[in-house]
Each structure stands twice: as structure tokens, then as C-alpha cells.
PDB file of C-alpha atoms in Angstrom:
ATOM      1  CA  MET A   1     219.328 118.150 113.398  1.00 35.00           C
ATOM      2  CA  GLN A   2     217.799 120.134 115.809  1.00 40.00           C
ATOM      3  CA  ARG A   3     215.369 121.938 113.465  1.00 39.00           C
ATOM      4  CA  THR A   4     214.114 117.599 113.219  1.00 39.00           C
ATOM      5  CA  GLU A   5     214.106 117.266 117.201  1.00 40.00           C
ATOM      6  CA  ARG A   6     211.656 120.199 117.173  1.00 43.00           C
ATOM      7  CA  ILE A   7     209.269 118.751 114.551  1.00 44.00           C
ATOM      8  CA  ASP A   8     209.120 116.276 116.835  1.00 77.00           C
ATOM      9  CA  ARG A   9     208.795 117.332 119.832  1.00 81.00           C
ATOM     10  CA  VAL A  10     205.927 119.046 118.438  1.00 79.00           C
ATOM     11  CA  ASP A  11     204.494 115.660 117.250  1.00 83.00           C
ATOM     12  CA  LEU A  12     204.624 114.573 120.720  1.00 88.00           C
ATOM     13  CA  MET A  13     202.841 117.727 122.002  1.00 85.00           C
ATOM     14  CA  ARG A  14     200.415 116.894 119.221  1.00 85.00           C
ATOM     15  CA  THR A  15     199.819 113.646 119.922  1.00 89.00           C
ATOM     16  CA  LEU A  16     199.269 114.499 123.707  1.00 88.00           C
ATOM     17  CA  VAL A  17     196.342 117.029 122.794  1.00 87.00           C
ATOM     18  CA  ARG A  18     194.742 114.464 121.065  1.00 85.00           C
ATOM     19  CA  ILE A  19     194.503 111.798 123.513  1.00 86.00           C
ATOM     20  CA  VAL A  20     192.919 114.528 126.029  1.00 85.00           C
ATOM     21  CA  GLU A  21     190.374 116.004 123.785  1.00 79.00           C
ATOM     22  CA  ALA A  22     189.631 112.810 122.495  1.00 78.00           C
ATOM     23  CA  GLY A  23     189.597 110.871 125.485  1.00 79.00           C
ATOM     24  CA  SER A  24     191.280 107.741 124.860  1.00 82.00           C
ATOM     25  CA  LEU A  25     194.788 106.602 123.424  1.00 85.00           C
ATOM     26  CA  SER A  26     192.421 104.065 121.031  1.00 84.00           C
ATOM     27  CA  ALA A  27     190.298 107.241 120.183  1.00 81.00           C
ATOM     28  CA  ALA A  28     193.490 109.254 119.851  1.00 83.00           C
ATOM     29  CA  ALA A  29     194.934 106.681 117.831  1.00 86.00           C
ATOM     30  CA  ARG A  30     192.069 106.331 115.062  1.00 84.00           C
ATOM     31  CA  GLN A  31     191.526 110.048 114.795  1.00 79.00           C
ATOM     32  CA  LEU A  32     195.775 109.981 113.720  1.00 82.00           C
ATOM     33  CA  ASN A  33     195.220 107.907 111.369  1.00 83.00           C
ATOM     34  CA  THR A  34     197.872 105.061 114.036  1.00 87.00           C
ATOM     35  CA  THR A  35     197.842 102.549 116.276  1.00 89.00           C
ATOM     36  CA  GLN A  36     197.349 102.598 119.773  1.00 89.00           C
ATOM     37  CA  ALA A  37     200.451 101.466 120.473  1.00 90.00           C
ATOM     38  CA  THR A  38     202.295 103.914 118.193  1.00 90.00           C
ATOM     39  CA  VAL A  39     200.393 106.617 120.611  1.00 90.00           C
ATOM     40  CA  SER A  40     201.374 104.817 123.727  1.00 89.00           C
ATOM     41  CA  ARG A  41     204.868 105.225 122.544  1.00 90.00           C
ATOM     42  CA  ARG A  42     204.645 108.903 121.745  1.00 90.00           C
ATOM     43  CA  LEU A  43     203.163 109.732 125.302  1.00 90.00           C
ATOM     44  CA  GLN A  44     205.747 107.731 127.160  1.00 90.00           C
ATOM     45  CA  SER A  45     208.146 109.239 124.883  1.00 90.00           C
ATOM     46  CA  LEU A  46     207.237 112.936 125.667  1.00 90.00           C
ATOM     47  CA  GLU A  47     207.279 112.140 129.807  1.00 89.00           C
ATOM     48  CA  THR A  48     210.508 110.706 129.609  1.00 89.00           C
ATOM     49  CA  MET A  49     211.289 113.744 127.640  1.00 87.00           C
ATOM     50  CA  LEU A  50     210.190 115.903 130.330  1.00 89.00           C
ATOM     51  CA  GLY A  51     211.076 113.913 132.628  1.00 90.00           C
ATOM     52  CA  VAL A  52     207.563 113.974 134.779  1.00 90.00           C
ATOM     53  CA  LYS A  53     204.246 112.058 134.412  1.00 90.00           C
ATOM     54  CA  LEU A  54     201.577 113.253 132.736  1.00 89.00           C
ATOM     55  CA  VAL A  55     198.623 110.724 132.084  1.00 88.00           C
ATOM     56  CA  LEU A  56     197.249 108.000 134.911  1.00 85.00           C
ATOM     57  CA  ARG A  57     196.251 105.314 133.650  1.00 75.00           C
ATOM     58  CA  THR A  58     193.719 102.198 135.054  1.00 68.00           C
ATOM     59  CA  THR A  59     191.752  99.673 133.502  1.00 63.00           C
ATOM     60  CA  HIS A  60     188.904 101.698 132.509  1.00 66.00           C
ATOM     61  CA  ALA A  61     189.478 105.507 133.217  1.00 70.00           C
ATOM     62  CA  MET A  62     192.384 107.860 132.282  1.00 78.00           C
ATOM     63  CA  LYS A  63     193.498 111.102 133.980  1.00 82.00           C
ATOM     64  CA  LEU A  64     195.900 113.730 133.452  1.00 85.00           C
ATOM     65  CA  THR A  65     197.618 114.228 136.548  1.00 88.00           C
ATOM     66  CA  ASP A  66     198.894 118.056 137.676  1.00 87.00           C
ATOM     67  CA  ASP A  67     202.461 118.489 135.665  1.00 87.00           C
ATOM     68  CA  GLY A  68     199.860 116.483 132.379  1.00 86.00           C
ATOM     69  CA  GLU A  69     197.506 119.346 133.151  1.00 87.00           C
ATOM     70  CA  ARG A  70     200.113 122.199 132.646  1.00 86.00           C
ATOM     71  CA  CYS A  71     201.571 120.405 130.020  1.00 89.00           C
ATOM     72  CA  TYR A  72     198.767 119.777 127.669  1.00 86.00           C
ATOM     73  CA  GLN A  73     197.536 123.803 128.364  1.00 86.00           C
ATOM     74  CA  HIS A  74     201.034 124.722 126.576  1.00 85.00           C
ATOM     75  CA  ALA A  75     201.088 121.843 124.053  1.00 86.00           C
ATOM     76  CA  ARG A  76     197.633 123.262 123.041  1.00 82.00           C
ATOM     77  CA  ARG A  77     199.176 126.804 122.813  1.00 81.00           C
ATOM     78  CA  VAL A  78     202.363 125.604 120.729  1.00 81.00           C
ATOM     79  CA  ILE A  79     200.625 123.233 118.343  1.00 79.00           C
ATOM     80  CA  ASP A  80     198.351 126.841 117.594  1.00 75.00           C
ATOM     81  CA  SER A  81     201.118 128.573 117.043  1.00 75.00           C
ATOM     82  CA  TRP A  82     202.773 125.984 114.728  1.00 73.00           C
ATOM     83  CA  LEU A  83     199.464 125.803 112.719  1.00 71.00           C
ATOM     84  CA  ALA A  84     199.177 129.463 112.271  1.00 67.00           C
ATOM     85  CA  LEU A  85     203.215 129.490 111.042  1.00 69.00           C
ATOM     86  CA  GLU A  86     202.514 126.734 108.768  1.00 65.00           C
ATOM     87  CA  ASP A  87     199.229 128.024 107.392  1.00 62.00           C
ATOM     88  CA  GLU A  88     200.611 131.198 107.044  1.00 61.00           C
ATOM     89  CA  LEU A  89     204.217 130.062 105.370  1.00 61.00           C
ATOM     90  CA  SER A  90     202.524 127.176 103.024  1.00 57.00           C
ATOM     91  CA  GLN A  91     199.611 129.714 100.999  1.00 54.00           C
ATOM     92  CA  THR A  92     199.576 132.488  99.371  1.00 50.00           C
ATOM     93  CA  GLU A  93     197.442 135.399  99.770  1.00 53.00           C
ATOM     94  CA  ASP A  94     195.640 133.790 102.363  1.00 65.00           C
ATOM     95  CA  GLU A  95     194.832 130.976 100.128  1.00 77.00           C
ATOM     96  CA  PRO A  96     193.440 127.741 101.529  1.00 83.00           C
ATOM     97  CA  VAL A  97     194.995 124.383 102.115  1.00 84.00           C
ATOM     98  CA  GLY A  98     194.888 121.002 103.010  1.00 86.00           C
ATOM     99  CA  MET A  99     191.319 119.502 104.618  1.00 91.00           C
ATOM    100  CA  LEU A 100     188.738 120.731 105.253  1.00 93.00           C
ATOM    101  CA  ARG A 101     185.843 118.520 107.016  1.00 93.00           C
ATOM    102  CA  VAL A 102     182.474 119.182 107.436  1.00 94.00           C
ATOM    103  CA  ARG A 103     178.987 117.556 108.291  1.00 93.00           C
ATOM    104  CA  ALA A 104     176.275 119.156 106.916  1.00 91.00           C
ATOM    105  CA  PRO A 105     172.348 117.964 106.788  1.00 88.00           C
ATOM    106  CA  HIS A 106     171.145 115.367 104.354  1.00 86.00           C
ATOM    107  CA  ALA A 107     168.810 117.576 102.163  1.00 81.00           C
ATOM    108  CA  PHE A 108     171.609 120.194 101.989  1.00 81.00           C
ATOM    109  CA  GLY A 109     174.077 118.415 101.226  1.00 83.00           C
ATOM    110  CA  GLN A 110     172.740 116.976  98.128  1.00 85.00           C
ATOM    111  CA  GLU A 111     171.061 119.480  96.661  1.00 83.00           C
ATOM    112  CA  GLN A 112     171.293 123.380  97.650  1.00 85.00           C
ATOM    113  CA  LEU A 113     175.066 123.229  98.743  1.00 90.00           C
ATOM    114  CA  LEU A 114     176.737 121.236  96.145  1.00 90.00           C
ATOM    115  CA  ALA A 115     176.893 124.210  93.103  1.00 90.00           C
ATOM    116  CA  PRO A 116     178.830 126.197  96.138  1.00 92.00           C
ATOM    117  CA  LEU A 117     180.641 123.581  97.111  1.00 93.00           C
ATOM    118  CA  THR A 118     181.823 123.019  93.849  1.00 94.00           C
ATOM    119  CA  HIS A 119     182.637 126.348  92.749  1.00 93.00           C
ATOM    120  CA  PHE A 120     184.815 126.537  96.271  1.00 93.00           C
ATOM    121  CA  LEU A 121     187.059 123.644  95.444  1.00 94.00           C
ATOM    122  CA  GLU A 122     187.516 124.715  91.723  1.00 94.00           C
ATOM    123  CA  ARG A 123     188.421 128.335  93.497  1.00 91.00           C
ATOM    124  CA  TYR A 124     191.252 126.560  95.566  1.00 91.00           C
ATOM    125  CA  PRO A 125     193.238 123.620  94.142  1.00 91.00           C
ATOM    126  CA  GLN A 126     195.006 123.565  96.679  1.00 89.00           C
ATOM    127  CA  LEU A 127     191.887 122.339  99.303  1.00 91.00           C
ATOM    128  CA  SER A 128     190.229 119.199  99.522  1.00 93.00           C
ATOM    129  CA  VAL A 129     186.836 118.764 101.510  1.00 95.00           C
ATOM    130  CA  GLN A 130     185.374 115.803 103.147  1.00 93.00           C
ATOM    131  CA  TRP A 131     181.842 116.219 102.664  1.00 94.00           C
ATOM    132  CA  MET A 132     179.789 113.988 105.497  1.00 92.00           C
ATOM    133  CA  LEU A 133     176.357 113.945 105.107  1.00 90.00           C
ATOM    134  CA  ASN A 134     174.578 113.197 108.597  1.00 82.00           C
ATOM    135  CA  ASP A 135     171.193 114.946 111.019  1.00 75.00           C
ATOM    136  CA  LYS A 136     172.747 113.755 114.487  1.00 76.00           C
ATOM    137  CA  VAL A 137     174.483 115.816 117.024  1.00 75.00           C
ATOM    138  CA  VAL A 138     178.290 116.364 116.104  1.00 77.00           C
ATOM    139  CA  ASN A 139     181.214 115.464 118.553  1.00 77.00           C
ATOM    140  CA  PHE A 140     183.545 117.451 116.808  1.00 78.00           C
ATOM    141  CA  LEU A 141     186.689 115.712 118.613  1.00 69.00           C
ATOM    142  CA  SER A 142     185.219 112.132 118.672  1.00 71.00           C
ATOM    143  CA  ASP A 143     184.034 112.688 115.025  1.00 77.00           C
ATOM    144  CA  ASN A 144     187.348 114.339 113.611  1.00 81.00           C
ATOM    145  CA  ILE A 145     185.214 117.252 112.170  1.00 88.00           C
ATOM    146  CA  ASP A 146     186.085 121.169 111.686  1.00 91.00           C
ATOM    147  CA  CYS A 147     182.684 122.190 110.708  1.00 92.00           C
ATOM    148  CA  ALA A 148     179.061 121.282 110.849  1.00 92.00           C
ATOM    149  CA  ILE A 149     176.046 123.250 109.152  1.00 92.00           C
ATOM    150  CA  ARG A 150     173.079 122.312 111.556  1.00 90.00           C
ATOM    151  CA  VAL A 151     169.534 123.708 110.802  1.00 88.00           C
ATOM    152  CA  GLY A 152     167.095 124.002 113.542  1.00 84.00           C
ATOM    153  CA  ALA A 153     169.660 122.917 116.376  1.00 71.00           C
ATOM    154  CA  GLU A 154     169.722 124.379 119.716  1.00 74.00           C
ATOM    155  CA  VAL A 155     173.140 126.558 119.673  1.00 72.00           C
ATOM    156  CA  ASP A 156     175.621 124.728 122.312  1.00 76.00           C
ATOM    157  CA  PRO A 157     177.038 127.732 124.518  1.00 75.00           C
ATOM    158  CA  ALA A 158     180.450 125.467 124.086  1.00 76.00           C
ATOM    159  CA  THR A 159     180.755 126.008 120.681  1.00 82.00           C
ATOM    160  CA  VAL A 160     181.134 128.829 117.885  1.00 87.00           C
ATOM    161  CA  SER A 161     177.420 129.383 116.392  1.00 87.00           C
ATOM    162  CA  VAL A 162     176.736 131.676 113.095  1.00 90.00           C
ATOM    163  CA  LEU A 163     173.608 132.254 111.864  1.00 90.00           C
ATOM    164  CA  LEU A 164     173.453 132.178 108.444  1.00 90.00           C
ATOM    165  CA  ALA A 165     169.701 131.887 107.131  1.00 90.00           C
ATOM    166  CA  GLU A 166     166.577 130.800 108.323  1.00 92.00           C
ATOM    167  CA  VAL A 167     164.714 127.972 106.190  1.00 91.00           C
ATOM    168  CA  PRO A 168     160.636 128.859 106.106  1.00 93.00           C
ATOM    169  CA  ARG A 169     158.422 125.631 106.105  1.00 94.00           C
ATOM    170  CA  CYS A 170     155.053 125.095 105.177  1.00 95.00           C
ATOM    171  CA  ILE A 171     151.788 122.672 106.034  1.00 97.00           C
ATOM    172  CA  VAL A 172     151.288 120.421 103.046  1.00 98.00           C
ATOM    173  CA  ALA A 173     148.832 117.840 101.905  1.00 97.00           C
ATOM    174  CA  SER A 174     148.253 115.609  98.832  1.00 97.00           C
ATOM    175  CA  PRO A 175     144.700 116.753  97.481  1.00 97.00           C
ATOM    176  CA  THR A 176     143.955 112.868  97.324  1.00 96.00           C
ATOM    177  CA  LEU A 177     144.088 112.862 100.969  1.00 97.00           C
ATOM    178  CA  LEU A 178     142.465 116.101 101.193  1.00 96.00           C
ATOM    179  CA  ALA A 179     139.123 114.714  99.358  1.00 96.00           C
ATOM    180  CA  ARG A 180     138.776 112.388 102.491  1.00 95.00           C
ATOM    181  CA  PHE A 181     138.375 114.735 104.939  1.00 95.00           C
ATOM    182  CA  ALA A 182     136.683 117.631 105.698  1.00 94.00           C
ATOM    183  CA  GLU A 183     137.629 121.122 104.401  1.00 93.00           C
ATOM    184  CA  ILE A 184     140.668 122.879 106.960  1.00 95.00           C
ATOM    185  CA  ARG A 185     139.410 125.948 107.736  1.00 94.00           C
ATOM    186  CA  ARG A 186     141.155 126.486 110.875  1.00 95.00           C
ATOM    187  CA  PRO A 187     144.476 124.536 112.538  1.00 96.00           C
ATOM    188  CA  GLN A 188     142.267 122.855 114.758  1.00 96.00           C
ATOM    189  CA  ASP A 189     140.604 120.834 112.397  1.00 96.00           C
ATOM    190  CA  LEU A 190     144.269 119.425 111.382  1.00 96.00           C
ATOM    191  CA  SER A 191     144.129 117.520 114.102  1.00 96.00           C
ATOM    192  CA  ALA A 192     141.425 115.637 112.125  1.00 95.00           C
ATOM    193  CA  LEU A 193     143.887 114.684 109.338  1.00 96.00           C
ATOM    194  CA  PRO A 194     146.647 111.454 109.826  1.00 97.00           C
ATOM    195  CA  TRP A 195     149.992 113.246 110.175  1.00 98.00           C
ATOM    196  CA  ILE A 196     153.806 112.230 109.183  1.00 97.00           C
ATOM    197  CA  ALA A 197     155.963 113.142 111.678  1.00 96.00           C
ATOM    198  CA  LEU A 198     159.677 114.628 110.711  1.00 94.00           C
ATOM    199  CA  SER A 199     160.598 113.618 114.091  1.00 91.00           C
ATOM    200  CA  THR A 200     163.587 115.680 114.183  1.00 87.00           C
ATOM    201  CA  PHE A 201     161.642 118.919 114.739  1.00 91.00           C
ATOM    202  CA  TYR A 202     158.262 117.759 115.379  1.00 93.00           C
ATOM    203  CA  GLN A 203     156.122 114.811 116.697  1.00 94.00           C
ATOM    204  CA  HIS A 204     153.043 115.224 118.739  1.00 95.00           C
ATOM    205  CA  ASN A 205     152.306 118.362 118.567  1.00 95.00           C
ATOM    206  CA  VAL A 206     152.914 121.583 116.254  1.00 95.00           C
ATOM    207  CA  THR A 207     152.345 125.185 116.811  1.00 95.00           C
ATOM    208  CA  LEU A 208     151.220 127.783 114.573  1.00 96.00           C
ATOM    209  CA  THR A 209     151.063 131.742 114.242  1.00 95.00           C
ATOM    210  CA  ASN A 210     148.600 133.717 112.527  1.00 94.00           C
ATOM    211  CA  ALA A 211     150.500 136.336 110.014  1.00 89.00           C
ATOM    212  CA  LEU A 212     147.929 139.263 110.592  1.00 90.00           C
ATOM    213  CA  SER A 213     146.921 138.931 114.433  1.00 91.00           C
ATOM    214  CA  GLY A 214     149.549 137.149 116.079  1.00 90.00           C
ATOM    215  CA  GLU A 215     147.541 134.622 117.600  1.00 93.00           C
ATOM    216  CA  THR A 216     148.872 131.558 118.211  1.00 95.00           C
ATOM    217  CA  GLU A 217     147.978 127.705 118.260  1.00 95.00           C
ATOM    218  CA  HIS A 218     148.779 124.763 119.665  1.00 95.00           C
ATOM    219  CA  VAL A 219     147.438 121.562 117.375  1.00 96.00           C
ATOM    220  CA  ILE A 220     147.699 118.004 118.830  1.00 96.00           C
ATOM    221  CA  ILE A 221     148.547 115.592 116.205  1.00 95.00           C
ATOM    222  CA  ALA A 222     148.468 111.796 115.168  1.00 92.00           C
ATOM    223  CA  PRO A 223     151.310 110.541 113.151  1.00 96.00           C
ATOM    224  CA  ARG A 224     150.800 107.542 111.036  1.00 96.00           C
ATOM    225  CA  LEU A 225     154.848 107.529 110.182  1.00 97.00           C
ATOM    226  CA  TYR A 226     157.875 108.946 112.352  1.00 97.00           C
ATOM    227  CA  THR A 227     160.834 109.885 110.310  1.00 95.00           C
ATOM    228  CA  ASP A 228     164.072 111.941 110.700  1.00 89.00           C
ATOM    229  CA  SER A 229     164.597 112.104 106.993  1.00 90.00           C
ATOM    230  CA  LEU A 230     163.268 115.408 105.171  1.00 90.00           C
ATOM    231  CA  TYR A 231     162.831 113.357 101.853  1.00 91.00           C
ATOM    232  CA  VAL A 232     160.630 110.923 103.191  1.00 95.00           C
ATOM    233  CA  THR A 233     158.309 113.447 104.659  1.00 96.00           C
ATOM    234  CA  ARG A 234     157.911 114.827 101.446  1.00 96.00           C
ATOM    235  CA  ASN A 235     157.753 111.567  99.044  1.00 96.00           C
ATOM    236  CA  THR A 236     154.951 110.242 101.948  1.00 97.00           C
ATOM    237  CA  ALA A 237     152.957 113.352 101.563  1.00 97.00           C
ATOM    238  CA  LEU A 238     153.130 113.109  97.964  1.00 97.00           C
ATOM    239  CA  THR A 239     151.644 109.395  98.378  1.00 97.00           C
ATOM    240  CA  GLY A 240     148.416 110.529 100.203  1.00 97.00           C
ATOM    241  CA  LEU A 241     149.545 109.235 103.492  1.00 97.00           C
ATOM    242  CA  GLY A 242     149.205 112.025 105.510  1.00 97.00           C
ATOM    243  CA  VAL A 243     149.688 116.056 106.184  1.00 97.00           C
ATOM    244  CA  ALA A 244     153.495 117.251 106.971  1.00 97.00           C
ATOM    245  CA  ILE A 245     155.399 120.101 107.644  1.00 97.00           C
ATOM    246  CA  VAL A 246     158.196 120.562 105.534  1.00 95.00           C
ATOM    247  CA  SER A 247     160.884 123.212 104.018  1.00 92.00           C
ATOM    248  CA  SER A 248     159.301 125.287 101.993  1.00 91.00           C
ATOM    249  CA  TRP A 249     162.083 125.004  99.381  1.00 90.00           C
ATOM    250  CA  THR A 250     161.479 121.059  98.633  1.00 91.00           C
ATOM    251  CA  VAL A 251     158.236 121.254  97.930  1.00 94.00           C
ATOM    252  CA  GLN A 252     157.759 124.535  95.748  1.00 91.00           C
ATOM    253  CA  GLN A 253     158.084 122.652  92.385  1.00 93.00           C
ATOM    254  CA  ASP A 254     155.103 119.989  93.988  1.00 96.00           C
ATOM    255  CA  ILE A 255     153.104 123.042  94.940  1.00 95.00           C
ATOM    256  CA  GLU A 256     153.462 124.519  91.957  1.00 95.00           C
ATOM    257  CA  GLN A 257     151.991 121.263  89.672  1.00 96.00           C
ATOM    258  CA  GLY A 258     149.379 120.412  92.167  1.00 97.00           C
ATOM    259  CA  ARG A 259     150.692 117.501  93.547  1.00 97.00           C
ATOM    260  CA  LEU A 260     150.652 119.079  97.017  1.00 97.00           C
ATOM    261  CA  VAL A 261     148.417 122.049  98.477  1.00 97.00           C
ATOM    262  CA  VAL A 262     149.447 124.336 100.908  1.00 97.00           C
ATOM    263  CA  LEU A 263     147.487 124.604 104.072  1.00 97.00           C
ATOM    264  CA  LEU A 264     146.370 127.522 106.076  1.00 96.00           C
ATOM    265  CA  PRO A 265     148.752 129.446 104.416  1.00 94.00           C
ATOM    266  CA  GLU A 266     147.914 132.184 106.541  1.00 95.00           C
ATOM    267  CA  TRP A 267     148.915 129.908 109.437  1.00 95.00           C
ATOM    268  CA  GLN A 268     153.094 130.358 109.543  1.00 92.00           C
ATOM    269  CA  ILE A 269     155.111 127.442 111.412  1.00 93.00           C
ATOM    270  CA  PRO A 270     158.306 128.856 112.434  1.00 91.00           C
ATOM    271  CA  PRO A 271     161.273 129.346 110.515  1.00 91.00           C
ATOM    272  CA  LEU A 272     164.144 126.831 111.084  1.00 91.00           C
ATOM    273  CA  PRO A 273     168.029 128.958 112.028  1.00 91.00           C
ATOM    274  CA  VAL A 274     170.658 127.443 109.847  1.00 91.00           C
ATOM    275  CA  HIS A 275     173.958 127.295 111.832  1.00 91.00           C
ATOM    276  CA  LEU A 276     177.547 126.910 110.638  1.00 92.00           C
ATOM    277  CA  VAL A 277     179.012 125.384 113.809  1.00 91.00           C
ATOM    278  CA  TYR A 278     182.573 124.685 114.825  1.00 90.00           C
ATOM    279  CA  PRO A 279     184.858 124.347 117.943  1.00 86.00           C
ATOM    280  CA  TRP A 280     186.030 127.340 119.490  1.00 81.00           C
ATOM    281  CA  ALA A 281     190.437 127.611 119.121  1.00 75.00           C
ATOM    282  CA  ARG A 282     192.898 130.238 119.631  1.00 69.00           C
ATOM    283  CA  TYR A 283     193.685 130.035 115.719  1.00 73.00           C
ATOM    284  CA  TYR A 284     191.578 128.668 112.860  1.00 81.00           C
ATOM    285  CA  PRO A 285     193.178 128.010 109.593  1.00 84.00           C
ATOM    286  CA  ALA A 286     192.215 129.429 106.556  1.00 86.00           C
ATOM    287  CA  ARG A 287     190.608 126.884 104.977  1.00 90.00           C
ATOM    288  CA  LEU A 288     187.683 127.508 107.925  1.00 91.00           C
ATOM    289  CA  ARG A 289     187.366 131.211 107.683  1.00 90.00           C
ATOM    290  CA  MET A 290     187.205 131.078 103.860  1.00 91.00           C
ATOM    291  CA  PHE A 291     184.165 128.465 104.009  1.00 94.00           C
ATOM    292  CA  LEU A 292     182.787 130.776 106.770  1.00 92.00           C
ATOM    293  CA  GLN A 293     183.191 133.259 104.481  1.00 91.00           C
ATOM    294  CA  LEU A 294     181.371 131.110 101.927  1.00 92.00           C
ATOM    295  CA  MET A 295     178.688 130.179 103.728  1.00 92.00           C
ATOM    296  CA  ARG A 296     178.086 133.702 105.069  1.00 90.00           C
ATOM    297  CA  GLU A 297     177.693 134.979 101.312  1.00 90.00           C
ATOM    298  CA  VAL A 298     175.970 132.454  99.488  1.00 90.00           C
ATOM    299  CA  MET A 299     173.510 130.495 102.257  1.00 88.00           C
ATOM    300  CA  PRO A 300     170.613 133.282 102.771  1.00 85.00           C
ATOM    301  CA  GLY A 301     170.451 133.598  98.556  1.00 85.00           C
ATOM    302  CA  LEU A 302     169.772 129.749  98.102  1.00 84.00           C
ATOM    303  CA  SER A 303     166.450 128.694  96.895  1.00 76.00           C
ATOM    304  CA  GLY A 304     163.700 128.781  99.553  1.00 76.00           C
ATOM    305  CA  MET A 305     166.377 130.861 102.478  1.00 82.00           C
ATOM    306  CA  GLN A 306     165.828 134.171 103.474  1.00 82.00           C
ATOM    307  CA  GLN A 307     167.403 136.429 105.710  1.00 80.00           C
ATOM    308  CA  PRO A 308     167.518 136.049 109.322  1.00 75.00           C
ATOM    309  CA  ALA A 309     164.756 137.897 110.975  1.00 65.00           C
ATOM    310  CA  LEU A 310     166.057 140.691 113.776  1.00 51.00           C
ATOM    311  CA  LYS A 311     166.143 140.193 117.312  1.00 50.00           C
ATOM    312  CA  ALA A 312     164.243 143.114 119.355  1.00 40.00           C
TER     313      ALA A 312
END
């Protein structure tokens, strides 16, 4: 009976932590897969058990009391310790268990990473993965995500960001499009062509660097189409709608088979960094640690990837 009471207390503290980090009782209820009324009852039970008010609520806002802040900090440490104990007792030789929730970009998630992900799941039969494809900025708490693979995004200092690889890019156009315009000899000639903007990374101008001289050119472009999809960018470039800058791995076969032509290959576009990002915590479960290890191993070796350049 005493053991059951202690487990209940851990659950109550976990509910408080989720309320604070999710920002509201309703958001906490969604993440805990329960009702708002249940979350409210758990909060009241914890307040009754401790004999103090933890959260002040109004119609439009919620605020921790001083006692609530102290309780939250202690609860966070208790839960981290409890998770570490559960993880240690429920696995053999650090084998990952439970559910890992990962967000990945559409292109990577549908093609490049499916094979290593499948092998990862085959290797660890007690592990499950939610594989969510979305290129938008992730909010780990409200989205209930454990980690995210981000391409080209700025590093958020509030998170842990591990640089895994870089994605080389190239400028491509279809032969039918190029036949309608004068030969492209220098970067500024690109301004005369219609463009397809991959709006996540470029919209109104592009920057090119000469691989030999180090010279930099800024080119103003006039896109006919703006999209956040790498696949749409590549497919519309194939139709001759416009010039595009794409990840080299997505158009390798198109170039080899003559459907697309690389423009100004001596002028390079900065590669896109690939990070694995996750929120800082005192304790990380084996499923996240193993997934990070997997990404470190496989990402630089994927088709079209390269090792990150060393910084001076």
C-alpha cells in the first residue's frame, strides 16, 4: 500500500510539471491523453497533500506561486530520477524501450532516413517510434516531441543541437528553359531567368561563392513560384518553370539523365547544416541516446551528405 501511494505522488508531480511546461491545464491534458478535469483534480490533490497553493488561475492566465515554483523544481528532479530508475530496471544492457517521438523534414523522412530507421527498429524490438514529417519549427513541449532533425535551421541556444552533417546544394534548370534564354556565363546572368523559390531557404536573392577565388556574388532573383517543399521545387524545375537551388541528392539522377542541368558549377551555394535537436534535461532515456548515436553514425554517409566543415 505504501508503494502505491508513492507512485501516486510521482504521478501527481508529473502532472504539475506537465502543466507548467505545457503552459495550461488543457494543453497538459492533451499531452497526458486525459481530460482537463482529471488534470485539475490531480493538481488539487497535490495542493491538498502539500497543504499549499501551487498555481494561481484566472480566466485568461495561470501563474505559479512561490511554493509552486519550489515544488516544480523539486518535482522536475524527482521525475528525472524516477525516469532514470525505470529506464535502468526495464532494459537489458542499455536496450531502449518505450516510445520515441521524432520530427523530421519531409524529404529526409520519406527517403534518406527510412532504411536506417527500419534497421533501428529491427535492432530494438522493445522500442516504438512516432515518425512525424514536418518542416516547421518544433515546440518540444506543446508538440510533445522528443527530438527533431532540422536542416538549415538556426541553432536555438535553449536546446541541445548536435551537428550531424551538411547537405551540398546546386543550381539547376531544365534544358527547355535554358534554350529560351542567353547562355549563363556569370552569376548576374541568373537574374534574367525565372526562378522557383524554396522559401524556407531563399526567396528574393541568393549568394554564390567562387570555389577557386573565394569571390562572393549576391544575385537578385524574381521567382514565379514560392514553395516550402523540396519536392515541389525539384518537380517544377523539371517542367521548365524556372531555375532552382536544391539539395544535390534530390536531383542526382535528373542530372545524370539530362533532365536537369547544373548552372555555374564553379560557383557554390553554402551547404545546409543538419542538426539533431532536443530539449535540455538532466536525464536522457536510452531511446534518445541510441537514436542520437544512430544519427551520428549514418547521417554523414547518406547519399548526397558530407561531413561538416571544420570551423576555424
